[in-house]
Short mmCIF file of C-alpha atoms in Angstrom, two decimals:
data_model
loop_
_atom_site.label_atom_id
_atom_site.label_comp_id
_atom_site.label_asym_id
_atom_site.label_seq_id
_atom_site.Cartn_x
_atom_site.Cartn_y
_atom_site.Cartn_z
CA UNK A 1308 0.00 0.00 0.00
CA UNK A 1309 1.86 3.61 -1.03
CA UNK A 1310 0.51 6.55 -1.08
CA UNK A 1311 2.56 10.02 -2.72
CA UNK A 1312 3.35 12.60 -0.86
CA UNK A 1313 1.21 15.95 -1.24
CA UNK A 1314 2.46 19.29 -1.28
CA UNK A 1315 1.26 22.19 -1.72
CA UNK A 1316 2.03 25.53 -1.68
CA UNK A 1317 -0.27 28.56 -0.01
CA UNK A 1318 0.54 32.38 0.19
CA UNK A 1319 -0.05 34.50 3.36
CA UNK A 1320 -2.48 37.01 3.07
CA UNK A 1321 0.17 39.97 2.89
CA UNK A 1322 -0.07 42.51 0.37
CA UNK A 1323 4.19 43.58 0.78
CA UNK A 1324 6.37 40.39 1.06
CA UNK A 1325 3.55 37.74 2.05
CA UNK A 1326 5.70 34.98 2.67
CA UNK A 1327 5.38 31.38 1.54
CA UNK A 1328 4.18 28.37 3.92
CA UNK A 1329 4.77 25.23 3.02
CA UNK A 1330 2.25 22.32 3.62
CA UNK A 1331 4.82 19.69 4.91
CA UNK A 1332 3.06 16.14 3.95
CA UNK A 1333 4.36 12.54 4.25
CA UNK A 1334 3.60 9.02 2.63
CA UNK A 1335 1.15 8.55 5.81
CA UNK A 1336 0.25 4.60 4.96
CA UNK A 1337 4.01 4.38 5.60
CA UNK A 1338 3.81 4.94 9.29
CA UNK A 1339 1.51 1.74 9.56
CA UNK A 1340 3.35 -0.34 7.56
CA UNK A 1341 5.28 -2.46 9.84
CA UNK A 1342 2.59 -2.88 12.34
CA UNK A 1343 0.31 -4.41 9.93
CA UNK A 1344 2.59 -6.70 8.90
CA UNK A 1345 2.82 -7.44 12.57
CA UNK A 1346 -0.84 -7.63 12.83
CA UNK A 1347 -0.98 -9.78 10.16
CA UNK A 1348 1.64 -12.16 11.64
CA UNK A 1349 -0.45 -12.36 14.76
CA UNK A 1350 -3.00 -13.27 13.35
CA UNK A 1351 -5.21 -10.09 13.06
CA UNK A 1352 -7.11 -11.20 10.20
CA UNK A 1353 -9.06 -8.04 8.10
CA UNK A 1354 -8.88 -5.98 11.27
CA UNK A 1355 -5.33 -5.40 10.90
CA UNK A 1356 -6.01 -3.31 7.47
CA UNK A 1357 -8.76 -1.61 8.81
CA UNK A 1358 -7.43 -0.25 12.05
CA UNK A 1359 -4.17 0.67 9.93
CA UNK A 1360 -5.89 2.44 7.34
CA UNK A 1361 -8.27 4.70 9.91
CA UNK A 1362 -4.64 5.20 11.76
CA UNK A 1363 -2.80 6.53 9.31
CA UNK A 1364 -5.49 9.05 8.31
CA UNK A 1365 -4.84 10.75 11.53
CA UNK A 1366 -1.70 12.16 10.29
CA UNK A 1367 -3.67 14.18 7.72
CA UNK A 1368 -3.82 18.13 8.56
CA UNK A 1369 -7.66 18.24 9.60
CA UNK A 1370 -8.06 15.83 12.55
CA UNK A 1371 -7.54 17.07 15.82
CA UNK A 1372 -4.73 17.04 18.27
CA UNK A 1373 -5.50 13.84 20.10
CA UNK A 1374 -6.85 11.69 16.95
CA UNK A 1375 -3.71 9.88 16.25
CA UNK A 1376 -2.95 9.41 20.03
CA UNK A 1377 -6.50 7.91 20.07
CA UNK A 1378 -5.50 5.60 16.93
CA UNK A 1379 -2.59 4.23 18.51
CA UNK A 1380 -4.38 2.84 21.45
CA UNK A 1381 -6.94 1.00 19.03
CA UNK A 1382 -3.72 -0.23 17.72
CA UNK A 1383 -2.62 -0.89 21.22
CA UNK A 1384 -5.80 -2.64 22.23
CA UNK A 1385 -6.04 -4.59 18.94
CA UNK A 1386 -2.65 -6.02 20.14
CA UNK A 1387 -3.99 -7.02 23.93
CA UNK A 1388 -6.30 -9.51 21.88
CA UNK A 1389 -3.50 -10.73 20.05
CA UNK A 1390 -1.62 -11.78 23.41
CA UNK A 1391 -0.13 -8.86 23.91
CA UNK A 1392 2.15 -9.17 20.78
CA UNK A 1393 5.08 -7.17 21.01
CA UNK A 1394 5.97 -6.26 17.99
CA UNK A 1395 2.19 -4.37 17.36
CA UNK A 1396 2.82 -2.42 20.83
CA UNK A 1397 5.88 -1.66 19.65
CA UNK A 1398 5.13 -0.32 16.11
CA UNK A 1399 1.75 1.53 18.06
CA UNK A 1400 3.99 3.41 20.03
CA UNK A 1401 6.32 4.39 17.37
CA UNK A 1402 3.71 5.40 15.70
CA UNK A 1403 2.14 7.69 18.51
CA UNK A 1404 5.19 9.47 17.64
CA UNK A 1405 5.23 9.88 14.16
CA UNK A 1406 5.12 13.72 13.24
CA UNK A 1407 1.35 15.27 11.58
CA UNK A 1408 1.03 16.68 8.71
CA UNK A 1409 1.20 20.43 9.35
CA UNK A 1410 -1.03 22.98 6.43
CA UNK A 1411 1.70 25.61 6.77
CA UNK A 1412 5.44 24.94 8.16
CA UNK A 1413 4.10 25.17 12.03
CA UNK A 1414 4.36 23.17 14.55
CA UNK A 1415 1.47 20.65 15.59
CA UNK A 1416 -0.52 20.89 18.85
CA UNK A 1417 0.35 18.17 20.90
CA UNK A 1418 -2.64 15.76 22.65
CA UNK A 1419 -3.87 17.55 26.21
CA UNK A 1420 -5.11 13.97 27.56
CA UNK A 1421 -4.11 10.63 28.59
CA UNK A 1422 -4.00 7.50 26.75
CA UNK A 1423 -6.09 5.14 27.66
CA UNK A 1424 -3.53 2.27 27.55
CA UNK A 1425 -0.50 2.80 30.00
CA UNK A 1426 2.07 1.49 26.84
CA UNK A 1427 1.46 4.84 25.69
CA UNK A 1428 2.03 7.38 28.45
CA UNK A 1429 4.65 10.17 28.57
CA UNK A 1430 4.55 9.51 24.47
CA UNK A 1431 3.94 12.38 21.63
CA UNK A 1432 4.41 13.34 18.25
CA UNK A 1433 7.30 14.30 16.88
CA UNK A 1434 7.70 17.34 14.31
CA UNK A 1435 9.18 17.69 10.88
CA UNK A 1436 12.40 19.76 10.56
CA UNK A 1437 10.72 22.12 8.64
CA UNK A 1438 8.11 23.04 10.94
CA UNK A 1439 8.23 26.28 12.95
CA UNK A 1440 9.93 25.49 16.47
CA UNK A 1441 8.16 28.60 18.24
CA UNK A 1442 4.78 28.57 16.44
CA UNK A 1443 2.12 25.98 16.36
CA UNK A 1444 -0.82 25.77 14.20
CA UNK A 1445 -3.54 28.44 14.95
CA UNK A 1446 -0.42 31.26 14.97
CA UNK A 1447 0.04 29.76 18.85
CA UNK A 1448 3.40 30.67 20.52
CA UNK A 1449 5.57 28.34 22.77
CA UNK A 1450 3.72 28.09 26.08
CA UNK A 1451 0.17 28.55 24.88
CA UNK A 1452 -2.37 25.89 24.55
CA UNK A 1453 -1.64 22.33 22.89
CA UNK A 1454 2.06 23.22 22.65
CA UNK A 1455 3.56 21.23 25.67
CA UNK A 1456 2.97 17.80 26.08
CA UNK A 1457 0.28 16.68 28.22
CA UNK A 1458 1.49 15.60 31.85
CA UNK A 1459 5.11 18.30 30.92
CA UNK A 1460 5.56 21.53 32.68
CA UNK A 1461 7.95 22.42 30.37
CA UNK A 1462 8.35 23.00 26.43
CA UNK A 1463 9.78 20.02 24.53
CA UNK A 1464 13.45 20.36 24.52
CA UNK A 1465 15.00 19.91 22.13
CA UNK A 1466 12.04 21.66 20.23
CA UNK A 1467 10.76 19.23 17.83
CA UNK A 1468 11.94 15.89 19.62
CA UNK A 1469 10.22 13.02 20.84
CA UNK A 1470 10.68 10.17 23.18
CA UNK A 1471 11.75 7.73 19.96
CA UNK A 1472 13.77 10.60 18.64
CA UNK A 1473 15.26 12.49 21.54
CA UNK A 1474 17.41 14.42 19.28
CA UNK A 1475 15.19 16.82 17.77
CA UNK A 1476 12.71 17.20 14.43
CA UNK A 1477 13.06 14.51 11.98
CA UNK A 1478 13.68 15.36 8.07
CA UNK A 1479 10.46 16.52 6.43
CA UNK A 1480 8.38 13.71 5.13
CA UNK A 1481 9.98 10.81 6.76
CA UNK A 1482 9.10 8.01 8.93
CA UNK A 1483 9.74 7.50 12.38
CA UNK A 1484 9.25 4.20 12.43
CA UNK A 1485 12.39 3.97 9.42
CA UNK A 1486 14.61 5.84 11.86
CA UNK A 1487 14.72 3.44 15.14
CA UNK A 1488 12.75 0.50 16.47
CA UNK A 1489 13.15 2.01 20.00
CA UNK A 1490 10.08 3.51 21.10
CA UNK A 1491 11.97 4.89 23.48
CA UNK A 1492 9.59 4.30 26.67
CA UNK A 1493 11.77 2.79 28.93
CA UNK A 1494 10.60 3.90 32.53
CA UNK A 1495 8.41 6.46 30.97
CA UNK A 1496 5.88 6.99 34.01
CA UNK A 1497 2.31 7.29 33.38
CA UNK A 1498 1.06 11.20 33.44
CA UNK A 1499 -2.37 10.29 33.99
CA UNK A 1500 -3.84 12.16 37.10
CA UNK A 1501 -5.79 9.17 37.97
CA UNK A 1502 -8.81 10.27 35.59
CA UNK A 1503 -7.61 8.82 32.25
CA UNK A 1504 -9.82 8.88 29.08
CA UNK A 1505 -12.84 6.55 29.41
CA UNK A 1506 -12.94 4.00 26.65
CA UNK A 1507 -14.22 0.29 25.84
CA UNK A 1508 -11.25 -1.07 24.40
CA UNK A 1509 -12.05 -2.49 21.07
CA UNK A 1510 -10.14 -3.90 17.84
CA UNK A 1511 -11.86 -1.29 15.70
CA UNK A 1512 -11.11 2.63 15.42
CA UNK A 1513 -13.49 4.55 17.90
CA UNK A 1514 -15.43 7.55 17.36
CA UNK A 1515 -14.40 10.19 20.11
CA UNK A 1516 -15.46 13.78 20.08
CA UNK A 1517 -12.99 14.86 22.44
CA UNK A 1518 -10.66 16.79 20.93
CA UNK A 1519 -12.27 19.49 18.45
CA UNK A 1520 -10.35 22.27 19.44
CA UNK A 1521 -8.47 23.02 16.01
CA UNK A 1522 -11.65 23.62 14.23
CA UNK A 1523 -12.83 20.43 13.06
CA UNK A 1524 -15.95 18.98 13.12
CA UNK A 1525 -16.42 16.89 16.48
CA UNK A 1526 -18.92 14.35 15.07
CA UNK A 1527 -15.81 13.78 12.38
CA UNK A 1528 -15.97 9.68 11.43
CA UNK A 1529 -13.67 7.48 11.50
CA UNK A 1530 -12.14 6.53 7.64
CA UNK A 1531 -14.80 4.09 7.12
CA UNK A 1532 -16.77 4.42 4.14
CA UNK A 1533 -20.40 5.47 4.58
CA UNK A 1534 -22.91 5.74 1.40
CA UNK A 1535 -23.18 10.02 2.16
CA UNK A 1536 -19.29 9.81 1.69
CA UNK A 1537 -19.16 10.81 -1.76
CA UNK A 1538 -22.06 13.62 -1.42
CA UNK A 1539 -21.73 16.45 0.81
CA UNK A 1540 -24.56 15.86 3.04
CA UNK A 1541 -23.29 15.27 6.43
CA UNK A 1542 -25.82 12.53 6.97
CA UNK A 1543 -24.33 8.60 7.81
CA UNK A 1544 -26.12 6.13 5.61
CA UNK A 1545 -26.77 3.20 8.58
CA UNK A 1546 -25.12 -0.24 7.70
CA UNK A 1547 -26.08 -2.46 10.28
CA UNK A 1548 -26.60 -6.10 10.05
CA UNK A 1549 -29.70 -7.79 9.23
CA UNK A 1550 -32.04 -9.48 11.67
CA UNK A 1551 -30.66 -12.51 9.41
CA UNK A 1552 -27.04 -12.13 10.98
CA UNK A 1553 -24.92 -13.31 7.80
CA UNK A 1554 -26.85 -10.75 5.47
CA UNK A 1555 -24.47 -8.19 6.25
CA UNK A 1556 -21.67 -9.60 3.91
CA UNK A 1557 -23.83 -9.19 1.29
CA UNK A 1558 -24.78 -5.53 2.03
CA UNK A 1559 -21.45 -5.06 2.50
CA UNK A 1560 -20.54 -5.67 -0.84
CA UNK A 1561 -23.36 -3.94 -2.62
CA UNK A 1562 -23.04 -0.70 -0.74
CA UNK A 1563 -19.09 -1.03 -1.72
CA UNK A 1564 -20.11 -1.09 -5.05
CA UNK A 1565 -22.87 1.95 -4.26
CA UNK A 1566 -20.01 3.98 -3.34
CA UNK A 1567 -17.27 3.10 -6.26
CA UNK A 1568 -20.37 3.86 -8.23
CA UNK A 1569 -20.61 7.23 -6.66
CA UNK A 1570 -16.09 7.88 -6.41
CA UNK A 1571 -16.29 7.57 -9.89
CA UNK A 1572 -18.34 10.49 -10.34
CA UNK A 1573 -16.53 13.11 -7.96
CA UNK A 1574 -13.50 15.37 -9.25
CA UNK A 1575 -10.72 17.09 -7.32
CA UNK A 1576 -13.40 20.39 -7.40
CA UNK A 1577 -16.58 18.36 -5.94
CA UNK A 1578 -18.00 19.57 -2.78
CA UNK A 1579 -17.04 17.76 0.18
CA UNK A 1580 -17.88 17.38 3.93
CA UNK A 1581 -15.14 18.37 6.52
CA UNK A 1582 -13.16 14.84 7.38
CA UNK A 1583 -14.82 12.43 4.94
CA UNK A 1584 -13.26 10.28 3.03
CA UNK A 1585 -13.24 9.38 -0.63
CA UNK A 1586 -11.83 7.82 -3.80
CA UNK A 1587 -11.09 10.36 -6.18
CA UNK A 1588 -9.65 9.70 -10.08
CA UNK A 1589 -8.43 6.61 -8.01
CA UNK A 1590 -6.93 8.26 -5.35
CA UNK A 1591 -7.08 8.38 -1.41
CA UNK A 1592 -9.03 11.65 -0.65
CA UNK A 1593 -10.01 13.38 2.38
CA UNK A 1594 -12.40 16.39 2.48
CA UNK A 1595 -10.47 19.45 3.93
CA UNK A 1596 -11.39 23.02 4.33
CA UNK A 1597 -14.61 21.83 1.73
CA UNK A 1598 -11.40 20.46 -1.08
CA UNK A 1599 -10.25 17.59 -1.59
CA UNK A 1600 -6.83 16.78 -0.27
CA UNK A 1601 -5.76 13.53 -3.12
CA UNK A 1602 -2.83 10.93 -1.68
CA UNK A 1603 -2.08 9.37 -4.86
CA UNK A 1604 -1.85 5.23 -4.66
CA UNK A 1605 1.32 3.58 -5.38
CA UNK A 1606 1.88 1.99 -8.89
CA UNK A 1607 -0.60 -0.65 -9.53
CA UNK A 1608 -2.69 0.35 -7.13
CA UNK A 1609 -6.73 1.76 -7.09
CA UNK A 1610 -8.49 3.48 -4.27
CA UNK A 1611 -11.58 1.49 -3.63
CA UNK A 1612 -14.23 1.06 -0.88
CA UNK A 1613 -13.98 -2.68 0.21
CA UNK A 1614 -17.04 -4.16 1.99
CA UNK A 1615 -15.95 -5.66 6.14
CA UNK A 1616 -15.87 -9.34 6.43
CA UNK A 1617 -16.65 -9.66 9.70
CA UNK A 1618 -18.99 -6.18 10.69
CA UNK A 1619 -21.07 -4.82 8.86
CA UNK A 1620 -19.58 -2.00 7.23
CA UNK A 1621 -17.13 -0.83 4.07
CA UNK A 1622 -13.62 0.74 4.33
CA UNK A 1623 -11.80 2.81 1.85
CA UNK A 1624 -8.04 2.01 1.24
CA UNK A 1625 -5.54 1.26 -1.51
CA UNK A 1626 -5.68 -2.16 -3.08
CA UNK A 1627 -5.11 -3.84 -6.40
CA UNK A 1628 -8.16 -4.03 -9.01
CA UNK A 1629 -8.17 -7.80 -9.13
CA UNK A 1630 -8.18 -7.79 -5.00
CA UNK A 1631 -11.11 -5.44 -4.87
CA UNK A 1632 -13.35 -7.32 -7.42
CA UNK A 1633 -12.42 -10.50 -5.02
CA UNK A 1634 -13.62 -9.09 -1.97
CA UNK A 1635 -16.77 -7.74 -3.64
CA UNK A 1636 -17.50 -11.26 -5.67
CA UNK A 1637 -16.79 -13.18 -2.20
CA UNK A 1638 -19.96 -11.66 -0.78
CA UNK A 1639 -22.22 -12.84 -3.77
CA UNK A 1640 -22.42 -8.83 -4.73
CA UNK A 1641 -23.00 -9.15 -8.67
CA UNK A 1642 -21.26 -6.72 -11.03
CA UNK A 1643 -17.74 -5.71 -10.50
CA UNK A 1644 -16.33 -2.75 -8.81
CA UNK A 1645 -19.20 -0.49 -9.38
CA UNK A 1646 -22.22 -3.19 -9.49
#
């Protein structure tokens, strides 16, 4: 699974010398790499794919501050159900690490709550070289809101660093997981205050509404495709199971194929909701600012919306063409990609 890197340019609203800001991007589906391989090792089965692809998604600019921490402990808890396996904690704290996407060379506001699983306290991102040191996102200066760590007194010093990279930034689109294989925990203690986040852990991405301080849309959903996706109405289209129980593979696959049906209709310009995702010219979209923000798929690869095989439910994610008619034809959906 590869996905390009997107950048793009934007000018400050200066008449005399506006200068230029960056939007510092990243392969994300690289930062999940390795754990899903892990997953799949373990024995994850589809889950591993789907809790990798809503991961990664939270490195995009528009989710909030707390969104990836939030993905790494379904990654975390996914593990716990794999007997703990290593390697998946491992990669899921790595990954708690690995630096956002940032809209325009500034730094990005760190997480002000506590994990939920203890593997992941006294962790937080990482920032790109080229990002700001003194200014976070929202024009925010070094000691304001969102820009120390939660459970730190202190700013982050070295500016930039994390735990897995004590060092400083790391080079602008990279991966952190590339760099080291220490998550660099060791006797990290836990900065909960007693009161951490209340979750049910679960092997699929949760739906918080906690952190919508950067401006985007608390009811955001998680990267799984809906049949509203493609439109702009903000309305869900429901996908739950039957009162037969196995009829939801079969729904599955037709309301994959509703929504290829409706990706192959949308262009770059089509009006989107805030945080939805999409196939676009097949590419990995995600609505931002009302645009569509395209990560291209790697060579010989489509964007697609791939019905669940064990929930009810579609995701979106990179695949081949032969793999996605598979997985549609294995739930008796007639009619190829599109139906």
């Amino acid at each position: 699974m590869q996905f390009t890197t997107f950048v793009a340019l934007a000018l400050a609203a200066s008449v005399h010398g506006a200068p230029i800001h960056k939007r510092i991007a990243q392969v994300i589906s690289d930062s999940t790499t390795k754990w899903e391989a892990a997953c799949d090792a373990a024995g994850g089965g589809a889950q591993c794919n789907q809790v990798a692809v809503a991961s990664f998604s939270t490195l995009l600019a528009a989710p909030g501050p707390c969104k990836q921490q939030n993905a790494a402990d379904n990654m975390v808890d996914l593990a716990k159900t794999l007997s703990s396996n290593a390697d998946m904690i491992k990669f899921a704290q790595i990954f708690a690490q690995q630096p956002r996407n940032s809209p325009t060379s500034l730094s990005v506001p760190y997480c002000q709550s506590a994990p939920r699983n203890a593997e992941l306290n006294g962790l937080f991102q990482c920032q790109f070289q080229g990002d700001n040191p003194t200014t976070f996102v929202g024009s925010i200066t070094v000691g304001g809101n969102g820009t120390i760590p939660f459970s730190m007194s202190a700013p982050v010093s070295p500016a930039g660093s994390c735990p897995a990279n004590p060092s400083g930034p790391i080079a602008d689109g990279s991966q952190l997981v590339d760099l080291t294989q220490n998550p660099g925990v060791g006797g990290t203690t836990s900065g909960s205050n007693g009161t951490p986040t209340v979750a049910t852990p679960s092997a699929t991405p949760s739906s918080d509404s906690s952190d919508s301080d950067c401006g985007e849309d608390p009811s955001e959903p998680v990267p799984t495709a809906s049949l509203a996706m493609a439109a702009s109405s903000p309305a869900a289209a429901s996908a739950t199971p039957s009162s037969t129980g196995g009829n939801f593979k079969l729904a599955n696959g037709q309301n994959a194929q509703k929504l290829n049906a409706q990706f192959s209709t949308l262009t770059v310009t089509s009006p989107c909701t805030e945080g939805t995702n999409a196939c676009v010219n097949s590419a990995f979209a995600q609505c931002v600012g009302g645009s569509y923000v395209i990560q291209s798929c790697g060579s010989g690869l489509i964007c697609a919306a791939l019905p669940l095989v064990n929930s009810a439910g579609t995701s979106i994610t990179c695949t081949t063409n032969a793999d996605a008619l598979a997985r549609i034809s294995a739930t008796g959906a007639q009619g190829g990609l599109t139906g």
